PDB file of C-alpha atoms in Angstrom:
ATOM      1  CA  ALA A1464       0.000   0.000   0.000  1.00 75.00           C
ATOM      2  CA  GLN A1465       1.210   3.480  -0.730  1.00 81.00           C
ATOM      3  CA  SER A1466       1.784   6.066   1.994  1.00 89.00           C
ATOM      4  CA  VAL A1467       3.270   9.502   2.491  1.00 94.00           C
ATOM      5  CA  ALA A1468       4.729  11.065   5.620  1.00 96.00           C
ATOM      6  CA  GLN A1469       5.439  14.635   6.584  1.00 97.00           C
ATOM      7  CA  PRO A1470       7.421  14.241   9.802  1.00 96.00           C
ATOM      8  CA  GLU A1471       7.178  17.882  10.913  1.00 96.00           C
ATOM      9  CA  ASP A1472       3.878  19.431  11.966  1.00 95.00           C
ATOM     10  CA  GLN A1473       5.453  22.880  11.964  1.00 97.00           C
ATOM     11  CA  VAL A1474       8.546  24.505  10.461  1.00 98.00           C
ATOM     12  CA  ASN A1475       9.691  27.944  11.588  1.00 97.00           C
ATOM     13  CA  VAL A1476      12.129  29.959   9.478  1.00 97.00           C
ATOM     14  CA  ALA A1477      13.352  33.545   9.498  1.00 97.00           C
ATOM     15  CA  GLU A1478      12.610  35.610   6.415  1.00 97.00           C
ATOM     16  CA  GLY A1479      15.470  35.465   3.930  1.00 97.00           C
ATOM     17  CA  ASN A1480      16.723  32.092   5.166  1.00 97.00           C
ATOM     18  CA  PRO A1481      16.434  28.890   3.153  1.00 97.00           C
ATOM     19  CA  LEU A1482      13.542  26.606   3.991  1.00 97.00           C
ATOM     20  CA  THR A1483      12.955  22.868   3.699  1.00 98.00           C
ATOM     21  CA  VAL A1484       9.697  20.998   4.234  1.00 98.00           C
ATOM     22  CA  LYS A1485      10.233  17.259   4.406  1.00 98.00           C
ATOM     23  CA  CYS A1486       8.289  14.479   2.728  1.00 98.00           C
ATOM     24  CA  THR A1487       8.938  10.760   2.471  1.00 97.00           C
ATOM     25  CA  TYR A1488       6.839   8.226   0.635  1.00 95.00           C
ATOM     26  CA  SER A1489       6.285   4.542   0.124  1.00 93.00           C
ATOM     27  CA  VAL A1490       4.963   3.005  -3.093  1.00 88.00           C
ATOM     28  CA  SER A1491       5.430  -0.362  -4.713  1.00 84.00           C
ATOM     29  CA  GLY A1492       6.045   1.029  -8.186  1.00 84.00           C
ATOM     30  CA  ASN A1493       7.190   4.338  -9.638  1.00 86.00           C
ATOM     31  CA  PRO A1494       5.830   7.351  -7.777  1.00 89.00           C
ATOM     32  CA  TYR A1495       4.093  10.456  -8.965  1.00 91.00           C
ATOM     33  CA  LEU A1496       4.810  13.141  -6.342  1.00 94.00           C
ATOM     34  CA  PHE A1497       3.108  16.481  -5.713  1.00 95.00           C
ATOM     35  CA  TRP A1498       3.306  19.495  -3.451  1.00 97.00           C
ATOM     36  CA  TYR A1499       0.278  21.647  -2.716  1.00 97.00           C
ATOM     37  CA  VAL A1500      -0.065  24.773  -0.574  1.00 97.00           C
ATOM     38  CA  GLN A1501      -3.112  25.884   1.393  1.00 95.00           C
ATOM     39  CA  TYR A1502      -3.486  29.466   2.560  1.00 93.00           C
ATOM     40  CA  PRO A1503      -5.958  30.217   5.375  1.00 89.00           C
ATOM     41  CA  ASN A1504      -9.587  29.676   4.384  1.00 84.00           C
ATOM     42  CA  ARG A1505      -8.615  28.709   0.849  1.00 88.00           C
ATOM     43  CA  GLY A1506      -8.485  25.545  -1.224  1.00 89.00           C
ATOM     44  CA  LEU A1507      -5.251  23.758  -2.039  1.00 93.00           C
ATOM     45  CA  GLN A1508      -3.098  25.183  -4.813  1.00 94.00           C
ATOM     46  CA  PHE A1509      -0.751  23.091  -6.923  1.00 94.00           C
ATOM     47  CA  LEU A1510       2.945  23.983  -6.499  1.00 96.00           C
ATOM     48  CA  LEU A1511       4.900  21.369  -8.410  1.00 95.00           C
ATOM     49  CA  LYS A1512       5.068  17.707  -9.350  1.00 93.00           C
ATOM     50  CA  TYR A1513       7.517  14.970 -10.236  1.00 93.00           C
ATOM     51  CA  ILE A1514       6.442  12.417 -12.799  1.00 89.00           C
ATOM     52  CA  THR A1515       9.688  11.470 -14.532  1.00 87.00           C
ATOM     53  CA  GLY A1516      12.896  13.073 -15.735  1.00 88.00           C
ATOM     54  CA  ASP A1517      15.111  15.518 -13.887  1.00 92.00           C
ATOM     55  CA  ASN A1518      15.152  14.871 -10.146  1.00 94.00           C
ATOM     56  CA  LEU A1519      15.066  18.596  -9.374  1.00 96.00           C
ATOM     57  CA  VAL A1520      11.662  20.033 -10.091  1.00 96.00           C
ATOM     58  CA  LYS A1521      10.949  23.752 -10.108  1.00 96.00           C
ATOM     59  CA  GLY A1522       7.510  25.095  -9.334  1.00 94.00           C
ATOM     60  CA  SER A1523       5.490  28.173  -8.493  1.00 91.00           C
ATOM     61  CA  TYR A1524       6.597  31.043  -6.224  1.00 93.00           C
ATOM     62  CA  GLY A1525      10.282  30.046  -6.373  1.00 95.00           C
ATOM     63  CA  PHE A1526       9.780  26.634  -4.776  1.00 97.00           C
ATOM     64  CA  GLU A1527      11.604  23.524  -5.888  1.00 97.00           C
ATOM     65  CA  ALA A1528      11.702  19.905  -4.789  1.00 98.00           C
ATOM     66  CA  GLU A1529      14.218  17.133  -5.214  1.00 96.00           C
ATOM     67  CA  PHE A1530      13.180  13.561  -5.918  1.00 96.00           C
ATOM     68  CA  ASN A1531      15.526  11.153  -4.166  1.00 96.00           C
ATOM     69  CA  LYS A1532      14.687   7.580  -5.058  1.00 94.00           C
ATOM     70  CA  SER A1533      17.191   5.926  -2.710  1.00 94.00           C
ATOM     71  CA  GLN A1534      15.886   7.869   0.283  1.00 96.00           C
ATOM     72  CA  THR A1535      12.264   7.805  -0.973  1.00 96.00           C
ATOM     73  CA  SER A1536      12.032  11.513  -0.303  1.00 97.00           C
ATOM     74  CA  PHE A1537      10.631  14.551  -2.061  1.00 98.00           C
ATOM     75  CA  HIS A1538      11.560  17.528   0.125  1.00 98.00           C
ATOM     76  CA  LEU A1539      10.261  20.990  -0.744  1.00 98.00           C
ATOM     77  CA  LYS A1540      12.822  23.801  -0.716  1.00 98.00           C
ATOM     78  CA  LYS A1541      13.186  27.499  -1.294  1.00 98.00           C
ATOM     79  CA  PRO A1542      16.477  29.409  -1.153  1.00 97.00           C
ATOM     80  CA  SER A1543      15.087  32.528   0.524  1.00 97.00           C
ATOM     81  CA  ALA A1544      11.836  32.467   2.491  1.00 97.00           C
ATOM     82  CA  LEU A1545       9.228  35.220   2.391  1.00 97.00           C
ATOM     83  CA  VAL A1546       6.678  36.037   5.076  1.00 96.00           C
ATOM     84  CA  SER A1547       4.015  35.420   2.420  1.00 95.00           C
ATOM     85  CA  ASP A1548       5.172  31.779   2.171  1.00 96.00           C
ATOM     86  CA  SER A1549       3.548  31.127   5.552  1.00 97.00           C
ATOM     87  CA  ALA A1550       0.884  28.510   4.887  1.00 97.00           C
ATOM     88  CA  LEU A1551       0.055  24.813   5.190  1.00 96.00           C
ATOM     89  CA  TYR A1552       1.956  22.560   2.803  1.00 97.00           C
ATOM     90  CA  PHE A1553       0.835  19.120   1.674  1.00 97.00           C
ATOM     91  CA  CYS A1554       2.901  16.439   0.004  1.00 97.00           C
ATOM     92  CA  ALA A1555       0.998  13.852  -2.037  1.00 94.00           C
ATOM     93  CA  VAL A1556       1.885  10.633  -3.812  1.00 92.00           C
ATOM     94  CA  ARG A1557       0.349   8.121  -6.137  1.00 86.00           C
ATOM     95  CA  GLU A1558       1.709   5.128  -7.961  1.00 73.00           C
ATOM     96  CA  SER A1559       2.131   5.384 -11.693  1.00 70.00           C
ATOM     97  CA  SER A1560      -0.480   2.679 -12.231  1.00 70.00           C
ATOM     98  CA  SER A1561      -3.592   4.295 -13.655  1.00 60.00           C
ATOM     99  CA  ALA A1562      -5.781   2.627 -11.063  1.00 63.00           C
ATOM    100  CA  SER A1563      -3.890   4.112  -8.154  1.00 67.00           C
ATOM    101  CA  LYS A1564      -5.321   7.044  -6.257  1.00 80.00           C
ATOM    102  CA  ILE A1565      -3.531   9.987  -4.677  1.00 86.00           C
ATOM    103  CA  ILE A1566      -2.715  10.043  -0.973  1.00 89.00           C
ATOM    104  CA  PHE A1567      -2.059  13.299   0.878  1.00 92.00           C
ATOM    105  CA  GLY A1568       0.309  13.737   3.790  1.00 94.00           C
ATOM    106  CA  SER A1569      -0.824  15.211   7.066  1.00 94.00           C
ATOM    107  CA  GLY A1570       0.458  18.677   6.199  1.00 95.00           C
ATOM    108  CA  THR A1571       3.250  20.895   7.543  1.00 97.00           C
ATOM    109  CA  ARG A1572       2.564  24.386   8.759  1.00 97.00           C
ATOM    110  CA  LEU A1573       5.295  26.735   7.562  1.00 97.00           C
ATOM    111  CA  SER A1574       5.738  29.937   9.553  1.00 97.00           C
ATOM    112  CA  ILE A1575       8.105  32.629   8.305  1.00 97.00           C
ATOM    113  CA  ARG A1576       8.998  35.304  10.853  1.00 95.00           C
ATOM    114  CA  PRO A1577      10.007  38.794   9.678  1.00 94.00           C
TER     115      PRO A1577
ATOM    116  CA  ASP B 198     -12.810  33.408 -14.075  1.00 61.00           C
ATOM    117  CA  THR B 199     -13.214  30.939 -11.248  1.00 69.00           C
ATOM    118  CA  ALA B 200     -11.864  27.536 -12.253  1.00 91.00           C
ATOM    119  CA  VAL B 201     -13.524  25.377  -9.591  1.00 96.00           C
ATOM    120  CA  SER B 202     -16.381  26.911  -7.646  1.00 95.00           C
ATOM    121  CA  GLN B 203     -18.417  25.591  -4.738  1.00 96.00           C
ATOM    122  CA  THR B 204     -21.622  26.760  -3.130  1.00 96.00           C
ATOM    123  CA  PRO B 205     -22.309  27.518  -0.414  1.00 96.00           C
ATOM    124  CA  LYS B 206     -19.067  28.675   1.222  1.00 95.00           C
ATOM    125  CA  TYR B 207     -20.501  28.194   4.704  1.00 96.00           C
ATOM    126  CA  LEU B 208     -23.265  25.863   5.814  1.00 97.00           C
ATOM    127  CA  VAL B 209     -24.592  25.733   9.372  1.00 97.00           C
ATOM    128  CA  THR B 210     -27.342  23.242  10.093  1.00 97.00           C
ATOM    129  CA  GLN B 211     -28.934  21.053  12.741  1.00 97.00           C
ATOM    130  CA  MET B 212     -28.313  17.348  13.277  1.00 97.00           C
ATOM    131  CA  GLY B 213     -30.624  15.189  11.248  1.00 97.00           C
ATOM    132  CA  ASN B 214     -31.090  17.643   8.401  1.00 97.00           C
ATOM    133  CA  ASP B 215     -30.315  16.952   4.736  1.00 97.00           C
ATOM    134  CA  LYS B 216     -28.074  19.344   2.826  1.00 97.00           C
ATOM    135  CA  SER B 217     -26.343  19.644  -0.548  1.00 97.00           C
ATOM    136  CA  ILE B 218     -23.105  21.220  -1.708  1.00 97.00           C
ATOM    137  CA  LYS B 219     -22.656  22.111  -5.353  1.00 97.00           C
ATOM    138  CA  CYS B 220     -19.461  22.110  -7.377  1.00 97.00           C
ATOM    139  CA  GLU B 221     -18.762  23.322 -10.888  1.00 97.00           C
ATOM    140  CA  GLN B 222     -15.557  23.439 -12.914  1.00 96.00           C
ATOM    141  CA  ASN B 223     -15.022  25.396 -16.120  1.00 95.00           C
ATOM    142  CA  LEU B 224     -11.667  23.836 -16.982  1.00 94.00           C
ATOM    143  CA  GLY B 225     -13.042  21.163 -19.277  1.00 93.00           C
ATOM    144  CA  HIS B 226     -11.629  18.446 -17.020  1.00 93.00           C
ATOM    145  CA  ASP B 227     -12.862  14.859 -17.151  1.00 90.00           C
ATOM    146  CA  THR B 228     -12.380  13.938 -13.496  1.00 91.00           C
ATOM    147  CA  MET B 229     -13.846  15.477 -10.364  1.00 93.00           C
ATOM    148  CA  TYR B 230     -13.368  14.700  -6.688  1.00 93.00           C
ATOM    149  CA  TRP B 231     -14.779  15.356  -3.244  1.00 95.00           C
ATOM    150  CA  TYR B 232     -12.417  15.606  -0.273  1.00 95.00           C
ATOM    151  CA  LYS B 233     -13.106  16.051   3.438  1.00 95.00           C
ATOM    152  CA  GLN B 234     -10.682  18.071   5.569  1.00 94.00           C
ATOM    153  CA  ASP B 235     -11.111  17.571   9.301  1.00 91.00           C
ATOM    154  CA  SER B 236     -10.291  19.942  12.136  1.00 89.00           C
ATOM    155  CA  LYS B 237      -6.686  18.718  12.180  1.00 88.00           C
ATOM    156  CA  LYS B 238      -6.382  19.618   8.480  1.00 89.00           C
ATOM    157  CA  PHE B 239      -6.120  15.983   7.437  1.00 90.00           C
ATOM    158  CA  LEU B 240      -7.346  15.624   3.850  1.00 91.00           C
ATOM    159  CA  LYS B 241      -9.167  12.485   2.771  1.00 90.00           C
ATOM    160  CA  ILE B 242     -10.622  11.529  -0.595  1.00 90.00           C
ATOM    161  CA  MET B 243     -14.312  10.675  -0.502  1.00 92.00           C
ATOM    162  CA  PHE B 244     -15.412  10.222  -4.104  1.00 91.00           C
ATOM    163  CA  SER B 245     -14.138  10.569  -7.619  1.00 90.00           C
ATOM    164  CA  TYR B 246     -16.057  10.734 -10.882  1.00 90.00           C
ATOM    165  CA  ASN B 247     -14.646  10.370 -14.365  1.00 88.00           C
ATOM    166  CA  ASN B 248     -16.931  11.506 -17.180  1.00 84.00           C
ATOM    167  CA  LYS B 249     -19.964  11.219 -14.884  1.00 82.00           C
ATOM    168  CA  GLU B 250     -19.008   7.699 -13.804  1.00 87.00           C
ATOM    169  CA  LEU B 251     -18.178   6.938 -10.165  1.00 87.00           C
ATOM    170  CA  ILE B 252     -14.657   5.511  -9.956  1.00 84.00           C
ATOM    171  CA  ILE B 253     -13.785   5.914  -6.294  1.00 82.00           C
ATOM    172  CA  ASN B 254     -15.967   5.563  -3.201  1.00 82.00           C
ATOM    173  CA  GLU B 255     -13.759   5.542  -0.145  1.00 83.00           C
ATOM    174  CA  THR B 256     -15.812   3.787   2.535  1.00 75.00           C
ATOM    175  CA  VAL B 257     -17.952   6.830   3.016  1.00 84.00           C
ATOM    176  CA  PRO B 258     -21.272   6.317   4.858  1.00 89.00           C
ATOM    177  CA  ASN B 259     -24.149   5.906   2.445  1.00 90.00           C
ATOM    178  CA  ARG B 260     -25.681   9.074   3.904  1.00 95.00           C
ATOM    179  CA  PHE B 261     -23.292  10.785   1.477  1.00 94.00           C
ATOM    180  CA  SER B 262     -24.406  10.605  -2.142  1.00 93.00           C
ATOM    181  CA  PRO B 263     -22.521  12.294  -4.965  1.00 93.00           C
ATOM    182  CA  LYS B 264     -24.294  13.161  -8.173  1.00 92.00           C
ATOM    183  CA  SER B 265     -22.743  14.215 -11.454  1.00 92.00           C
ATOM    184  CA  PRO B 266     -25.335  15.556 -13.912  1.00 91.00           C
ATOM    185  CA  ASP B 267     -22.578  16.322 -16.423  1.00 91.00           C
ATOM    186  CA  LYS B 268     -18.799  16.277 -16.367  1.00 89.00           C
ATOM    187  CA  ALA B 269     -18.596  19.930 -15.287  1.00 94.00           C
ATOM    188  CA  HIS B 270     -20.653  19.399 -12.140  1.00 95.00           C
ATOM    189  CA  LEU B 271     -20.300  17.166  -9.100  1.00 95.00           C
ATOM    190  CA  ASN B 272     -22.719  17.744  -6.256  1.00 96.00           C
ATOM    191  CA  LEU B 273     -22.648  16.204  -2.799  1.00 96.00           C
ATOM    192  CA  HIS B 274     -25.843  15.441  -0.940  1.00 96.00           C
ATOM    193  CA  ILE B 275     -25.716  14.499   2.720  1.00 96.00           C
ATOM    194  CA  ASN B 276     -28.674  12.927   4.531  1.00 96.00           C
ATOM    195  CA  SER B 277     -29.299  12.824   8.277  1.00 97.00           C
ATOM    196  CA  LEU B 278     -26.364  15.036   9.168  1.00 96.00           C
ATOM    197  CA  GLU B 279     -24.319  14.098  12.246  1.00 96.00           C
ATOM    198  CA  LEU B 280     -21.985  16.121  14.442  1.00 96.00           C
ATOM    199  CA  GLY B 281     -18.996  14.251  13.006  1.00 94.00           C
ATOM    200  CA  ASP B 282     -19.808  15.500   9.530  1.00 95.00           C
ATOM    201  CA  SER B 283     -18.603  18.960  10.541  1.00 96.00           C
ATOM    202  CA  ALA B 284     -15.576  19.661   8.348  1.00 96.00           C
ATOM    203  CA  VAL B 285     -14.451  21.550   5.292  1.00 96.00           C
ATOM    204  CA  TYR B 286     -15.424  19.827   2.053  1.00 97.00           C
ATOM    205  CA  PHE B 287     -13.343  20.474  -1.041  1.00 96.00           C
ATOM    206  CA  CYS B 288     -14.231  19.784  -4.612  1.00 96.00           C
ATOM    207  CA  ALA B 289     -11.400  19.331  -7.125  1.00 95.00           C
ATOM    208  CA  SER B 290     -10.948  18.477 -10.776  1.00 94.00           C
ATOM    209  CA  SER B 291      -8.189  17.197 -13.036  1.00 91.00           C
ATOM    210  CA  GLN B 292      -7.751  16.527 -16.725  1.00 88.00           C
ATOM    211  CA  ASP B 293      -6.900  12.878 -16.129  1.00 74.00           C
ATOM    212  CA  ARG B 294      -7.315  10.680 -13.095  1.00 67.00           C
ATOM    213  CA  TRP B 295      -5.098  11.555 -10.192  1.00 65.00           C
ATOM    214  CA  VAL B 296      -2.792  14.002 -11.940  1.00 79.00           C
ATOM    215  CA  THR B 297      -2.593  17.711 -11.099  1.00 87.00           C
ATOM    216  CA  GLN B 298      -5.778  18.651  -9.295  1.00 91.00           C
ATOM    217  CA  TYR B 299      -7.403  22.059  -9.068  1.00 93.00           C
ATOM    218  CA  PHE B 300      -9.298  22.682  -5.862  1.00 95.00           C
ATOM    219  CA  GLY B 301     -12.344  24.754  -5.105  1.00 95.00           C
ATOM    220  CA  PRO B 302     -12.388  27.211  -2.186  1.00 94.00           C
ATOM    221  CA  GLY B 303     -14.107  24.770   0.150  1.00 95.00           C
ATOM    222  CA  THR B 304     -17.423  24.584   1.989  1.00 97.00           C
ATOM    223  CA  ARG B 305     -17.260  24.786   5.760  1.00 96.00           C
ATOM    224  CA  LEU B 306     -20.043  22.604   7.151  1.00 97.00           C
ATOM    225  CA  THR B 307     -20.989  22.988  10.786  1.00 97.00           C
ATOM    226  CA  VAL B 308     -23.515  20.597  12.280  1.00 97.00           C
ATOM    227  CA  LEU B 309     -25.047  21.722  15.572  1.00 96.00           C
TER     228      LEU B 309
END
């Protein structure tokens, strides 16, 4: 069975510093991996995805994520955090099989202090 | 233009009532979904429709009944509402099954 874990409930970073939000996954086949962001009282917004190809994926708002197959990780990163990045971040995974459904992680609250 | 819209945004009702939430997408997508987000922000898939056909029903009580009159609409009807149904319900759509999903703004349901 597939699963996804976000080990940190909350990440606190000072504005201008690099940030990392961690995600690990477990699938039996090849993974499709996603990051979504949720601002207060809003729906989830797609940030980026890994399907195949280059392990470093670039997405919206300056975010990027690195697919690491050996560590089964897909950590979200940004070189310089902004206060406006403060939000709830969800990692999601599905297997490449067309019958597989997507599973969301439990979410990590990112707080950027000025 | 709103890509995925839901109505109402807020819904407050008494236990035992029946209520509906409507969802519409103007993206031309084939697949639509309903998710439930609980008070701890955990997000769980409830249903998925592909071209008006139900493809996923995730052990949701049969008090919940989705209806898709056409591929741009997926409504959620809930009978005999219970306190535990209080949550935020999100509709989403995608071009193909389980690829990039576009979410609606959510409907906050409060059952008193």
